[in-house]
Coordinates of C-alpha atoms in Angstrom, one line a residue:
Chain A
X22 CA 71.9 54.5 195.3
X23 CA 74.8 56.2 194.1
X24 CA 76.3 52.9 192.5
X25 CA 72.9 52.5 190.8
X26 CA 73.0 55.5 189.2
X27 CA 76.9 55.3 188.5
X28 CA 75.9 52.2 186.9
X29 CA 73.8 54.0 184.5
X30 CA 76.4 55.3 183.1
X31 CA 78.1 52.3 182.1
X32 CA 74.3 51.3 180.2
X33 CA 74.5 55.1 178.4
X34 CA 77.6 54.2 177.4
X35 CA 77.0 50.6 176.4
X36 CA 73.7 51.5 174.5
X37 CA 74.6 55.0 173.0
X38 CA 78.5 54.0 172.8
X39 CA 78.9 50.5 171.9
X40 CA 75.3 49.7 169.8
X41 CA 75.5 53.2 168.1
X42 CA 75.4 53.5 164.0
X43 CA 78.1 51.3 163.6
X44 CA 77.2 48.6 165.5
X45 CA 73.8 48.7 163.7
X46 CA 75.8 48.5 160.2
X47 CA 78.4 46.3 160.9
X48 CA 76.8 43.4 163.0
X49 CA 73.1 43.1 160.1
X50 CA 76.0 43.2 157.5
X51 CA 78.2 41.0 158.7
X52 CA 75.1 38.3 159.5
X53 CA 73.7 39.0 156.4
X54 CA 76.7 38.5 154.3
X55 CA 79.0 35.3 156.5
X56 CA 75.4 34.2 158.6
X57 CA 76.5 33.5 162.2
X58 CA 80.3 32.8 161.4
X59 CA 81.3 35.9 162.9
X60 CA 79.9 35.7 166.2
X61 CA 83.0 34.9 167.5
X62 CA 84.6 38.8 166.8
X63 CA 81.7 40.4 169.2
X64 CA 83.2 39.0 172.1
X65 CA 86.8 39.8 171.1
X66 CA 85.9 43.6 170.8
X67 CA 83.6 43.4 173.9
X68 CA 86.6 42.5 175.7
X69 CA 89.2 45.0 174.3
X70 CA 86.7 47.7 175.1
X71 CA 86.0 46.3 178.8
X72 CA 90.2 46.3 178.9
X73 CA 90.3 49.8 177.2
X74 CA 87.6 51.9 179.2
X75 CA 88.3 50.0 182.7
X76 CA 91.9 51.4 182.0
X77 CA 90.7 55.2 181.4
X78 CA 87.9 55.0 184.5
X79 CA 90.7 54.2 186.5
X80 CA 93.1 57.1 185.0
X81 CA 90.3 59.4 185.3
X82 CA 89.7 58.0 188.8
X83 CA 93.2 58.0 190.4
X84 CA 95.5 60.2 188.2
X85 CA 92.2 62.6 187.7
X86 CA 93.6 62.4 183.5
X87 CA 91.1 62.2 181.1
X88 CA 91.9 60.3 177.6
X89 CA 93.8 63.4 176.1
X90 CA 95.4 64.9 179.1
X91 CA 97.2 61.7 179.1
X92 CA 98.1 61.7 175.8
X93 CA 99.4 65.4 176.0
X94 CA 101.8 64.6 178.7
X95 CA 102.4 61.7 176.7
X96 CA 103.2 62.4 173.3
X97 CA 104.3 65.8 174.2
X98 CA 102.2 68.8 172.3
X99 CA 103.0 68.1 168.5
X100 CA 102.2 64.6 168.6
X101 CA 99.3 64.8 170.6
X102 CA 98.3 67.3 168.2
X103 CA 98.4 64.8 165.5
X104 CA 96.5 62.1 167.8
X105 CA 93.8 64.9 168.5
X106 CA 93.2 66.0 164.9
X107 CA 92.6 62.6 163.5
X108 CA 90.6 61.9 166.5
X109 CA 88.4 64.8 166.0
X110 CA 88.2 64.0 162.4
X111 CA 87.0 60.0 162.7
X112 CA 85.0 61.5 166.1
X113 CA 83.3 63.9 163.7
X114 CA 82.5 62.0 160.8
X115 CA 80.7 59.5 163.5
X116 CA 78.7 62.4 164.6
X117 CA 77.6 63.2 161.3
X118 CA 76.7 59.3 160.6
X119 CA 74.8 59.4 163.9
X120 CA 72.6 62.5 163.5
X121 CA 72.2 61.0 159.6
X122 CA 70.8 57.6 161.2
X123 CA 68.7 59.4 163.7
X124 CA 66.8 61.8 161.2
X125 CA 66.5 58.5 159.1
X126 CA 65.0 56.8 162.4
X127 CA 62.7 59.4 163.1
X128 CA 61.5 59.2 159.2
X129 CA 60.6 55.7 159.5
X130 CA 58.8 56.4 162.2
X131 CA 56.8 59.4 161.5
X132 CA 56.9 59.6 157.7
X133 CA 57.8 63.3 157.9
X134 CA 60.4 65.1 155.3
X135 CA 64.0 63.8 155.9
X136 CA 66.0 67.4 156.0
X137 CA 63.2 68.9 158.6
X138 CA 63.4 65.9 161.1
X139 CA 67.3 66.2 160.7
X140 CA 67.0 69.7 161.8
X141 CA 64.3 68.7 164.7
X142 CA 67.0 66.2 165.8
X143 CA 69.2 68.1 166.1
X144 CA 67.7 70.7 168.5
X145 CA 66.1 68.8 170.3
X146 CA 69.9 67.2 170.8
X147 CA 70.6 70.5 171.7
X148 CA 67.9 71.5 173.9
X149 CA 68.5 68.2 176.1
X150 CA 72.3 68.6 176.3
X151 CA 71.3 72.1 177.4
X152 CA 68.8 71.4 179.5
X153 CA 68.5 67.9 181.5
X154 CA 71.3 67.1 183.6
X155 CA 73.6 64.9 182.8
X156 CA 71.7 61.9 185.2
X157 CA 68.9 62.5 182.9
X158 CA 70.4 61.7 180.3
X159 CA 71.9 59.0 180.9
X160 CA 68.6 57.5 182.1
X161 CA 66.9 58.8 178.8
X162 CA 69.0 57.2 176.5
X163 CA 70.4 54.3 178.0
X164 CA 66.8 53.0 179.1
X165 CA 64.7 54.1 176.0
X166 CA 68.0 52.0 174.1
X167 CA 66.8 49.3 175.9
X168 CA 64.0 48.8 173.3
X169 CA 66.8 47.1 171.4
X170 CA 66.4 44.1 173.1
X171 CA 63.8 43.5 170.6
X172 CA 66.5 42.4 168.8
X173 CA 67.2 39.3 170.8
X174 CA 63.3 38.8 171.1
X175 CA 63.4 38.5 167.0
X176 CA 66.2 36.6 167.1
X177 CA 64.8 33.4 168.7
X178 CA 61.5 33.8 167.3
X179 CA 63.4 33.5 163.6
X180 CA 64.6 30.0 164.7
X181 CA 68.2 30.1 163.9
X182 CA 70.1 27.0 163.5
X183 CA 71.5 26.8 167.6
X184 CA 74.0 25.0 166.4
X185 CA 75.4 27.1 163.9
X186 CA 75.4 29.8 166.5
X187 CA 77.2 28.1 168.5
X188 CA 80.1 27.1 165.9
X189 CA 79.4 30.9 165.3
X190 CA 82.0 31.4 168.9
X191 CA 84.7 29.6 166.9
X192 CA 86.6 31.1 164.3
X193 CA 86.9 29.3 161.3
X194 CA 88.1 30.3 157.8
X195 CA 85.8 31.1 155.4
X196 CA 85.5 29.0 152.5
X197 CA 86.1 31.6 150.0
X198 CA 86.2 35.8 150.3
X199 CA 88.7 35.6 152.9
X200 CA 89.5 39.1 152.4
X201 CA 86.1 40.3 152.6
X202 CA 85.6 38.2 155.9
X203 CA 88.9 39.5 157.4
X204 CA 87.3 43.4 156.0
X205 CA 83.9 42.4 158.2
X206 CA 86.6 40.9 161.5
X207 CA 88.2 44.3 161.1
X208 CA 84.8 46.1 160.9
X209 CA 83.2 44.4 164.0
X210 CA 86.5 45.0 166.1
X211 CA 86.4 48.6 164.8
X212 CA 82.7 49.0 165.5
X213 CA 83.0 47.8 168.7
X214 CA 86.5 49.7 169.9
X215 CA 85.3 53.3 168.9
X216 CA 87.8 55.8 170.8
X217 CA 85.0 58.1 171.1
X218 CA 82.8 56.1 173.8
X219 CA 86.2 55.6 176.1
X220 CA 86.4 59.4 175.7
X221 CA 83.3 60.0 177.1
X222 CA 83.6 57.6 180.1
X223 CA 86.4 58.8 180.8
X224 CA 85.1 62.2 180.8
X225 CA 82.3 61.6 182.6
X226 CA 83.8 59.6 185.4
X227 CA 85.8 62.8 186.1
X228 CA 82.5 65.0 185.7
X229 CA 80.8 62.5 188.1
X230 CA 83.7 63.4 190.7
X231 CA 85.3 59.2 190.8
X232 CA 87.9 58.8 193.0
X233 CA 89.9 55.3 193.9
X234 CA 86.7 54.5 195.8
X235 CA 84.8 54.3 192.5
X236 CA 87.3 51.7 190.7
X237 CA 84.5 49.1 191.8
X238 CA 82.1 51.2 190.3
X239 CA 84.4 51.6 187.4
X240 CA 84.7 47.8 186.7
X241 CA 81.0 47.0 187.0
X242 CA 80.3 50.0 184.8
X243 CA 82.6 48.8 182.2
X244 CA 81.8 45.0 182.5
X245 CA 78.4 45.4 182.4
X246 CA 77.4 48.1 180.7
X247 CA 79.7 46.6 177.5
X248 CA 79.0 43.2 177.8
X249 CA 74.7 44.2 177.3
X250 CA 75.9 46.1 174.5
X251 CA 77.6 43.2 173.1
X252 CA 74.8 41.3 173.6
X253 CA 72.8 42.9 171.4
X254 CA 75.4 42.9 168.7
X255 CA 75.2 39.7 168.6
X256 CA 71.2 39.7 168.6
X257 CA 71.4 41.6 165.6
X258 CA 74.5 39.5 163.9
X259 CA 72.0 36.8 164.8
X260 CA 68.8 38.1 163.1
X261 CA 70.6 39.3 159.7
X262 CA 72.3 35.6 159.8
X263 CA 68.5 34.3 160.0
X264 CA 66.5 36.0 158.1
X265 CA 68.9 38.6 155.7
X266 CA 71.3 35.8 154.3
X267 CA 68.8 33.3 153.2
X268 CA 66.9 35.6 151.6
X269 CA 70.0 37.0 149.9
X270 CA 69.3 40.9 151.1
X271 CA 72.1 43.1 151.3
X272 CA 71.6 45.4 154.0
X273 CA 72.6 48.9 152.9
X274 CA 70.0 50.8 154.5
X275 CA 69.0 51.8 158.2
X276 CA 65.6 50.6 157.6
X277 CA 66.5 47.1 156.9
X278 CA 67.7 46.5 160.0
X279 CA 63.8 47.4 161.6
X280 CA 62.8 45.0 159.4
X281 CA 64.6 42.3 160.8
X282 CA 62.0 42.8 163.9
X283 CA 59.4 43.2 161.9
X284 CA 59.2 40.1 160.5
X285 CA 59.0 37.9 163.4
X286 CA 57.4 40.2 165.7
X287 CA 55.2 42.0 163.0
X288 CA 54.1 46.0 163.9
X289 CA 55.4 45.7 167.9
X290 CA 58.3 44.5 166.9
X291 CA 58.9 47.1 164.0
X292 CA 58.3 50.3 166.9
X293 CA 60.3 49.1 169.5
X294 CA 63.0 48.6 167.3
X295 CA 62.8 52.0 165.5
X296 CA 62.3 53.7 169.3
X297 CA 65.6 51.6 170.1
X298 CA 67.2 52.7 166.9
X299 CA 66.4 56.4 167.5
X300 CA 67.3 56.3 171.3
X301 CA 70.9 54.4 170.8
X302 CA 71.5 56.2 168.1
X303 CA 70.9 59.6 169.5
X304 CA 72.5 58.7 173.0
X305 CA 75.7 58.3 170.7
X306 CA 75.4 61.5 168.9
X307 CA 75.2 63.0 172.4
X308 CA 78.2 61.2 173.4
X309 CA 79.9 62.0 170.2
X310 CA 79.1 65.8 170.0
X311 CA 80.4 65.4 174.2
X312 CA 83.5 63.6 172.9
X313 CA 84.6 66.3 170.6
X314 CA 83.8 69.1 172.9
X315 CA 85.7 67.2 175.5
X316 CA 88.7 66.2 173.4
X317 CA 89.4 69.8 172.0
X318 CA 89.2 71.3 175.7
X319 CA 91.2 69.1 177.6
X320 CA 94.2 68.8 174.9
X321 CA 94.1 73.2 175.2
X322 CA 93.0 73.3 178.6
X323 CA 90.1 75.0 178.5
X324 CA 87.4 74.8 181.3
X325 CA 85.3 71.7 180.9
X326 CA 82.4 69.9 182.0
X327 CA 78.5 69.2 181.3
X328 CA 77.9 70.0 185.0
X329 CA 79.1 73.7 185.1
X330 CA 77.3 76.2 184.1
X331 CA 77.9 77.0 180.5
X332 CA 79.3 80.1 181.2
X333 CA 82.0 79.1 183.4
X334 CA 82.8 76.8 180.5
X335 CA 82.4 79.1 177.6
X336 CA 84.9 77.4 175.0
X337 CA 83.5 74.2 175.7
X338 CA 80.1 75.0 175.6
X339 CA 80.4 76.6 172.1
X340 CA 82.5 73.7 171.0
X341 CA 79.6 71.1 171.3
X342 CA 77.2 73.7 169.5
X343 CA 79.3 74.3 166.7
X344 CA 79.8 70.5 166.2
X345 CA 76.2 69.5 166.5
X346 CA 76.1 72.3 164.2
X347 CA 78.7 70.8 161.7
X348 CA 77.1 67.8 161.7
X349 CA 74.0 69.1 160.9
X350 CA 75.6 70.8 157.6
X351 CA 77.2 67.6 156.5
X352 CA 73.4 65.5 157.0
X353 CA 71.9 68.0 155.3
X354 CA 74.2 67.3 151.9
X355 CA 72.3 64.5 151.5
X356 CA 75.3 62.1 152.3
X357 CA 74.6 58.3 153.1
X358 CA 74.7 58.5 156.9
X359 CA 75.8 54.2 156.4
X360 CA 78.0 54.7 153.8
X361 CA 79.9 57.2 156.3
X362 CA 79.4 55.4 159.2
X363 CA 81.5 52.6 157.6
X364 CA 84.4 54.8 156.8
X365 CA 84.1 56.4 160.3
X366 CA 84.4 53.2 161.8
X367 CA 87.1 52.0 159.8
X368 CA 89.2 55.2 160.1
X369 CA 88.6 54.9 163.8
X370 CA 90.2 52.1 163.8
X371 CA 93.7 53.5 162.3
X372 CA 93.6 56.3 164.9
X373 CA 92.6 53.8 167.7
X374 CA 96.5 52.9 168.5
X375 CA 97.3 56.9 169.1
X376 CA 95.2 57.2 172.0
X377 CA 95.1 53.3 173.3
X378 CA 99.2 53.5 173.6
X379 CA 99.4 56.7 176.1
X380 CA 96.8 55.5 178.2
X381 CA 98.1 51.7 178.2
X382 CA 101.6 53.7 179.4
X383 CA 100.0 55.8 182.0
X384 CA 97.6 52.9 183.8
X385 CA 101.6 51.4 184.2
X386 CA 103.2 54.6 185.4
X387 CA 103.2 54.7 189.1
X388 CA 104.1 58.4 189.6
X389 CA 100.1 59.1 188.1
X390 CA 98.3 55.8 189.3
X391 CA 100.5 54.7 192.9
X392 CA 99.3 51.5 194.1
X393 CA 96.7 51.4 191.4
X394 CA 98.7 50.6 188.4
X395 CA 97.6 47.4 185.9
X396 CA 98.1 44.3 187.7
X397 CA 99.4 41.9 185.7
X398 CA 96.1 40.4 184.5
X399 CA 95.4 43.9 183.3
X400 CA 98.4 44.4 181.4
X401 CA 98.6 40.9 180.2
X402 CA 95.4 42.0 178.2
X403 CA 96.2 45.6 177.6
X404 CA 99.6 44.7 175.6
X405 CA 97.7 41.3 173.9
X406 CA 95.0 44.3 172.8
X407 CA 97.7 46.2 171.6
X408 CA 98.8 44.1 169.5
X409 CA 95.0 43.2 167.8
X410 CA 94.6 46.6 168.0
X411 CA 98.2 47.5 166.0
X412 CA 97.3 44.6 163.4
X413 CA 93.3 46.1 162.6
X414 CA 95.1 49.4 162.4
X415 CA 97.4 48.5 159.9
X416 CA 95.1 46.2 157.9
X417 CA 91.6 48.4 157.6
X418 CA 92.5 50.8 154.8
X419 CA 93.8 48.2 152.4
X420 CA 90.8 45.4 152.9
X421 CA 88.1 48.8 152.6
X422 CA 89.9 49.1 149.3
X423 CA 90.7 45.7 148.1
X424 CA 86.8 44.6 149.2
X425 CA 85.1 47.9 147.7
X426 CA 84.1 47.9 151.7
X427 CA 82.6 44.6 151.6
X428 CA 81.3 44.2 148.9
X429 CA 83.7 42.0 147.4
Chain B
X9 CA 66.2 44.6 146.9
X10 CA 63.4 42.3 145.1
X11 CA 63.4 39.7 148.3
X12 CA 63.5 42.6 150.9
X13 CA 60.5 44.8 148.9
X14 CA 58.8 41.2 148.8
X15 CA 58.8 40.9 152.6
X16 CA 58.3 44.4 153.4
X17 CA 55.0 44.0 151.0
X18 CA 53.9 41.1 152.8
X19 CA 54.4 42.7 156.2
X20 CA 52.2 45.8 155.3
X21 CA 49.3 43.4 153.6
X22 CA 48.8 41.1 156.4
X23 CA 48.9 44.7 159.0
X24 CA 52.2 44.1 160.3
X25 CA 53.6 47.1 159.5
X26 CA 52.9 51.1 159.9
X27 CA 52.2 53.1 157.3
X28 CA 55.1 55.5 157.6
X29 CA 57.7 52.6 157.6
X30 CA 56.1 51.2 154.2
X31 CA 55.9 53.9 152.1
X32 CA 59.9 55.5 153.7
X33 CA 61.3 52.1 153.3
X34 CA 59.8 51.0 150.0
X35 CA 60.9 54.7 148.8
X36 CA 64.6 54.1 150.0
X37 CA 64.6 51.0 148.1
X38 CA 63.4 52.8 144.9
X39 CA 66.2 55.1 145.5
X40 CA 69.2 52.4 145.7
X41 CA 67.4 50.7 142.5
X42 CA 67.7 53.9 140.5
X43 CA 71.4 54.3 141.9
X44 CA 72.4 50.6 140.7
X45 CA 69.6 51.2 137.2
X46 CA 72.8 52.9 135.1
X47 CA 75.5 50.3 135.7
X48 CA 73.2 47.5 134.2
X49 CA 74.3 47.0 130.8
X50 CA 72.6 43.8 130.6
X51 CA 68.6 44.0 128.6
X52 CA 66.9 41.3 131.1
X53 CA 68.8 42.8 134.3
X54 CA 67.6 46.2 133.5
X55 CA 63.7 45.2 132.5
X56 CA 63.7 43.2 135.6
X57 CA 65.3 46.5 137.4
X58 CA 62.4 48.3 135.5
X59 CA 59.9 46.0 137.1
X60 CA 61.0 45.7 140.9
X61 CA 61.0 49.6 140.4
X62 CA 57.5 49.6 139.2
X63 CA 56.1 47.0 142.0
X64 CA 58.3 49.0 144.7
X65 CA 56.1 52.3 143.6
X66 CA 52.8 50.9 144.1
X67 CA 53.9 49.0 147.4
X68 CA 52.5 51.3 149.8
X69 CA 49.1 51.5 147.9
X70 CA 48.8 47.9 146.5
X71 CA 51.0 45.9 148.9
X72 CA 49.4 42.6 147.5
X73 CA 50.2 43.3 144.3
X74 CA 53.6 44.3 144.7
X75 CA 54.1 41.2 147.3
X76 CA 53.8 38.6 144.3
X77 CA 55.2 41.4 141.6
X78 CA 58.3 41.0 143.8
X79 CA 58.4 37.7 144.6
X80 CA 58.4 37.3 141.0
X81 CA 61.0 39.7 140.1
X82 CA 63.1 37.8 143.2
X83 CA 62.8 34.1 141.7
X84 CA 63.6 35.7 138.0
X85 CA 66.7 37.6 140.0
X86 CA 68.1 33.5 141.0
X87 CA 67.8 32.6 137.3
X88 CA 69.7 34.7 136.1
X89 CA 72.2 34.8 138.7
X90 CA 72.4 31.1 137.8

C-alpha cells in the first residue's frame, strides 16, 4: 500500500511536473509548426529527466541531501548563491505562467472575469496547500491530470498519418528553418527537463521519510510517473501535427490547445481537456510555489517541510505565501501567461547545468551515497545528459533571439 | 486565426462546444487580431483583418454565420499568401 501511494507521487510529479504550461506550449507548437517531425525529442527529454530525478530520489534517499543542500556543499556558499538566485528567478517566472494558464483554464470553463478567477485560483491554491495533506494532493492533482489522456483519445480519432509518426522517432533535418527547428529541439528538451519538478521530488522523497529501502520506489516513481507524462506530450505533439498544421493555425493561446479535443471528440472532449488543463496545470503551480519555498529554505537552512506544522516551519511557510502571492501580482498585470512560459522554459534551460552538475558529482561521491553511488549505466547517462544538457544551455538564448521565439 | 475561428464556429453550431469556451476563446482571438491589426501596412490584409474581426464578434451569437464568414476570410488569407 505504501508503494502505491509512493507511486503517486511519481504521477503528481509526472502530470503537474512534466505536462505543466510548458509542456502544453511547447509540444501543440512544435506539432503545429514541424507536424510529427519532432517526436523524436520527447523521448530524449523523458529520459534525461528519468536520469536526472532517479539521481536526486536517490540523494534525497541515501545522503538525506535535497537538490540545494547538495549544491551548497558543492559550490561552496557564493556560487550556490548564484545557482539559487537564477533558479528562483526561472522557478518563479514558471509560477507566474502557471497560475496565468490556470486562471485562463478556469475562464474557458466557466466564462467568469479573468482577474477574479486568478484571484479564486490562487486561494484556493492556498487553502489546499494549507489544508489537505500532502497524500491528498498528490491524489488530487495527479488523478484529476489524468483527464489529459483525452489527448491521446483525440489523437487517434484525428487519423494521423501512422507512418509519419513513426518517421516522427527519427530525427531528420528539416528541409528549411533549421534554426527554428533546432529553437523548438531546445524548447521540448527545456520543457521537459524543468529543474523545478526534480526539486520537488526530491523534496518530497525526504518529506515522505525515503531511505535506501525506497530506491525501488524511487526508480518506478521516476520511470513511470515521467514516461506517462511523456506520453501525453507526445499525444498533444500528435494532435497539433494533425489537425493545427494543416489548417495552418498558429497556436499562441491556451485555449487552442482545448480545441484540439474538441474537434474530434466534440463537447466531452473540450471538458475533459480543460479539467486536465486546469488540474496539471495547478498541480504544477503547487509544485512550483513548493519548489521555491523549498529551494530558499534548504540553501539558508531554515526548517522545512509540508508535513510540519506551519509553525514549526515559520520561514518556510511564509515563503510559499509570499510567492503564491507574487505570482498573483505578476498575473494580474495582464502578462501573456504563454508568452512567459516560453521564456521560463528557455531560461530554465540555461540554469539547468548549475544544479544538474552538483548533483551528477554527489550521486558519484561515496563519502554521501556508500555503496549506492551511479553504477556505471547511471553515469554513462548522467555525463551523455551533461553534455545535451551543456549544448541546450549554451544554444537557447541565441535561437529565442535569432527565431523571434519561433516564429521564424 | 481565420482557420481556427472557422472551426471553433463550426464546433459551437453543430453543439459541440459550451458556451463559455465560444464566446472566451472567440474573444481571445479578437484580442491577438487587434494586437497584429497595426503592423499590417498592407489595404487587402487589413480589410480582410477587418473582416475576420467582425465575423469573430458575432461568433458566439451567429456561429453559422461566422463559420462560412471565416472560412471565407481563411481561403482569401491562402491567396494572398500565394
Amino acid at each position: 500500500m505504501k508503494n502505491l501511494l509512493g507511486v503517486a507521487l511519481g504521477i503528481l510529479a509526472a502530470i503537474g511536473g512534466f505536462v505543466d504550461i510548458g509542456d502544453l506550449v511547447f509540444n501543440v507548437q512544435a506539432g503545429a509548426t514541424f507536424g510529427y517531425r519532432l517526436l523524436w525529442v520527447v523521448p530524449v527529454g523523458v529520459v534525461g529527466i528519468i536520469v536526472y530525478s532517479e539521481m536526486c530520489g536517490r540523494v534525497a534517499a541515501v545522503a538525506e541531501r535535497s537538490v540545494f543542500d547538495a549544491i551548497r556543499e558543492r559550490l561552496g556558499f557564493s556560487v550556490g548563491l548564484g545557482a539559487l538566485v537564477a533558479s528562483q528567478i526561472v522557478n518563479f517566472m514558471t509560477l507566474a505562467a502557471e497560475v496565468g494558464g490556470l486562471a485562463i483554464a478556469l475562464q474557458l470553463l466557466a466564462g467568469l472575469e479573468f482577474h477574479l478567477l486568478a484571484a479564486v485560483a490562487v486561494l484556493a491554491l492556498g487553502v489546499v496547500i494549507w489544508v489537505l495533506p500532502f497524500e491528498w494532493i498528490e491524489r488530487l492533482f495527479g488523478y484529476m491530470g489524468l483527464c489529459l489522456l483525452v489527448f491521446a483519445v483525440a489523437a487517434i480519432k484525428l487519423h494521423p498519418d501512422w507512418s509519419a509518426v513513426a518517421e516522427g522517432f527519427v530525427p531528420r533535418t528539416p528541409p528549411s528553418d533549421v534554426l527554428v527547428y533546432g529553437y523548438f529541439v531546445v524548447g521540448l528538451l527545456g520543457a521537459a527537463l524543468t529543474p523545478y519538478e526534480v526539486y520537488f521530488y526530491s523534496s518530497g522523497g525526504i518529506e515522505e521519510g525515503w531511505t535506501p529501502k525506497d530506491l525501488g520506489l524511487n526508480r518506478a516513481n521516476a520511470i513511470i510517473g515521467y514516461a506517462l507524462g511523456g506520453f501525453l506530450s507526445l499525444a498533444l505533439m500528435i494532435t497539433a501535427g494533425a489537425l493545427f498544421l494543416p489548417n495552418g493555425i498558429d497556436p499562441e493561446l491556451l485555449g487552442t490547445v482545448a480545441l484540439g479535443a474538441e474537434v474530434p471528440l466534440g463537447t466531452v472532449g473540450l471538458v475533459l481537456a480543460l479539467i486536465g488543463i486546469t488540474f496539471a496545470v495547478g498541480g504544477a503551480a503547487i509544485d512550483t510555489c513548493f519548489s521555491g519555498a523549498y529551494n530558499l529554505a534548504q540553501f539558508f537552512g531554515w526548517e522545512w517541510g509540508k508535513n510540519r506544522p506551519p509553525a514549526t516551519a515559520p520561514r518556510f511557510t511564509i515563503a510559499w505565501i509570499v510567492l503564491l502571492i507574487l505570482a498573483l501580482l505578476v498575473t494580474m498585470t495582464g502578462i501573456d501567461p504563454v508568452m512567459l512560459t516560453e521564456y521560463a522554459v528557455i531560461f530554465s534551460v540555461v540554469a539547468l547545468p548549475l544544479t544538474y552538475l552538483p548533483l551528477l558529482l554527489v550521486a558519484n561521491d561515496r563519502a554521501y551515497m556508500g555503496q549506492h553511488t551511479n553504477g556505471r549505466v547511471a553515469n554513462a547517462f548522467g555525463f551523455v545528459y551533461f553534455v545535451v544538457i551543456l549544448v541546450v544551455a549554451l544554444t537557447a538564448i541565441p535561437l529565442m533571439v535569432l527565431t523571434n521565439q519561433g516564429q521564424g | 486565426m481565420a482557420s481556427e475561428g472557422a472551426l471553433l464556429a463550426h464546433d459551437a453550431a453543430v453543439g459541440s462546444s459550451t458556451g463559455p469556451f465560444t464566446r472566451v476563446h472567440s474573444q481571445a482571438l479578437r484580442t491577438k487580431l487587434d494586437q497584429l491589426e497595426p503592423y499590417l501596412k498592407d489595404e487587402q490584409l487589413a480589410r480582410l483583418a477587418a473582416d475576420i474581426g467582425e465575423a469573430l464578434d458575432g461568433l458566439p451569437e451567429q456561429p453559422r454565420r461566422a463559420e462560412s464568414q471565416l472560412d471565407a476570410a481563411s481561403e482569401k488569407a491562402e491567396e494572398l499568401a500565394r
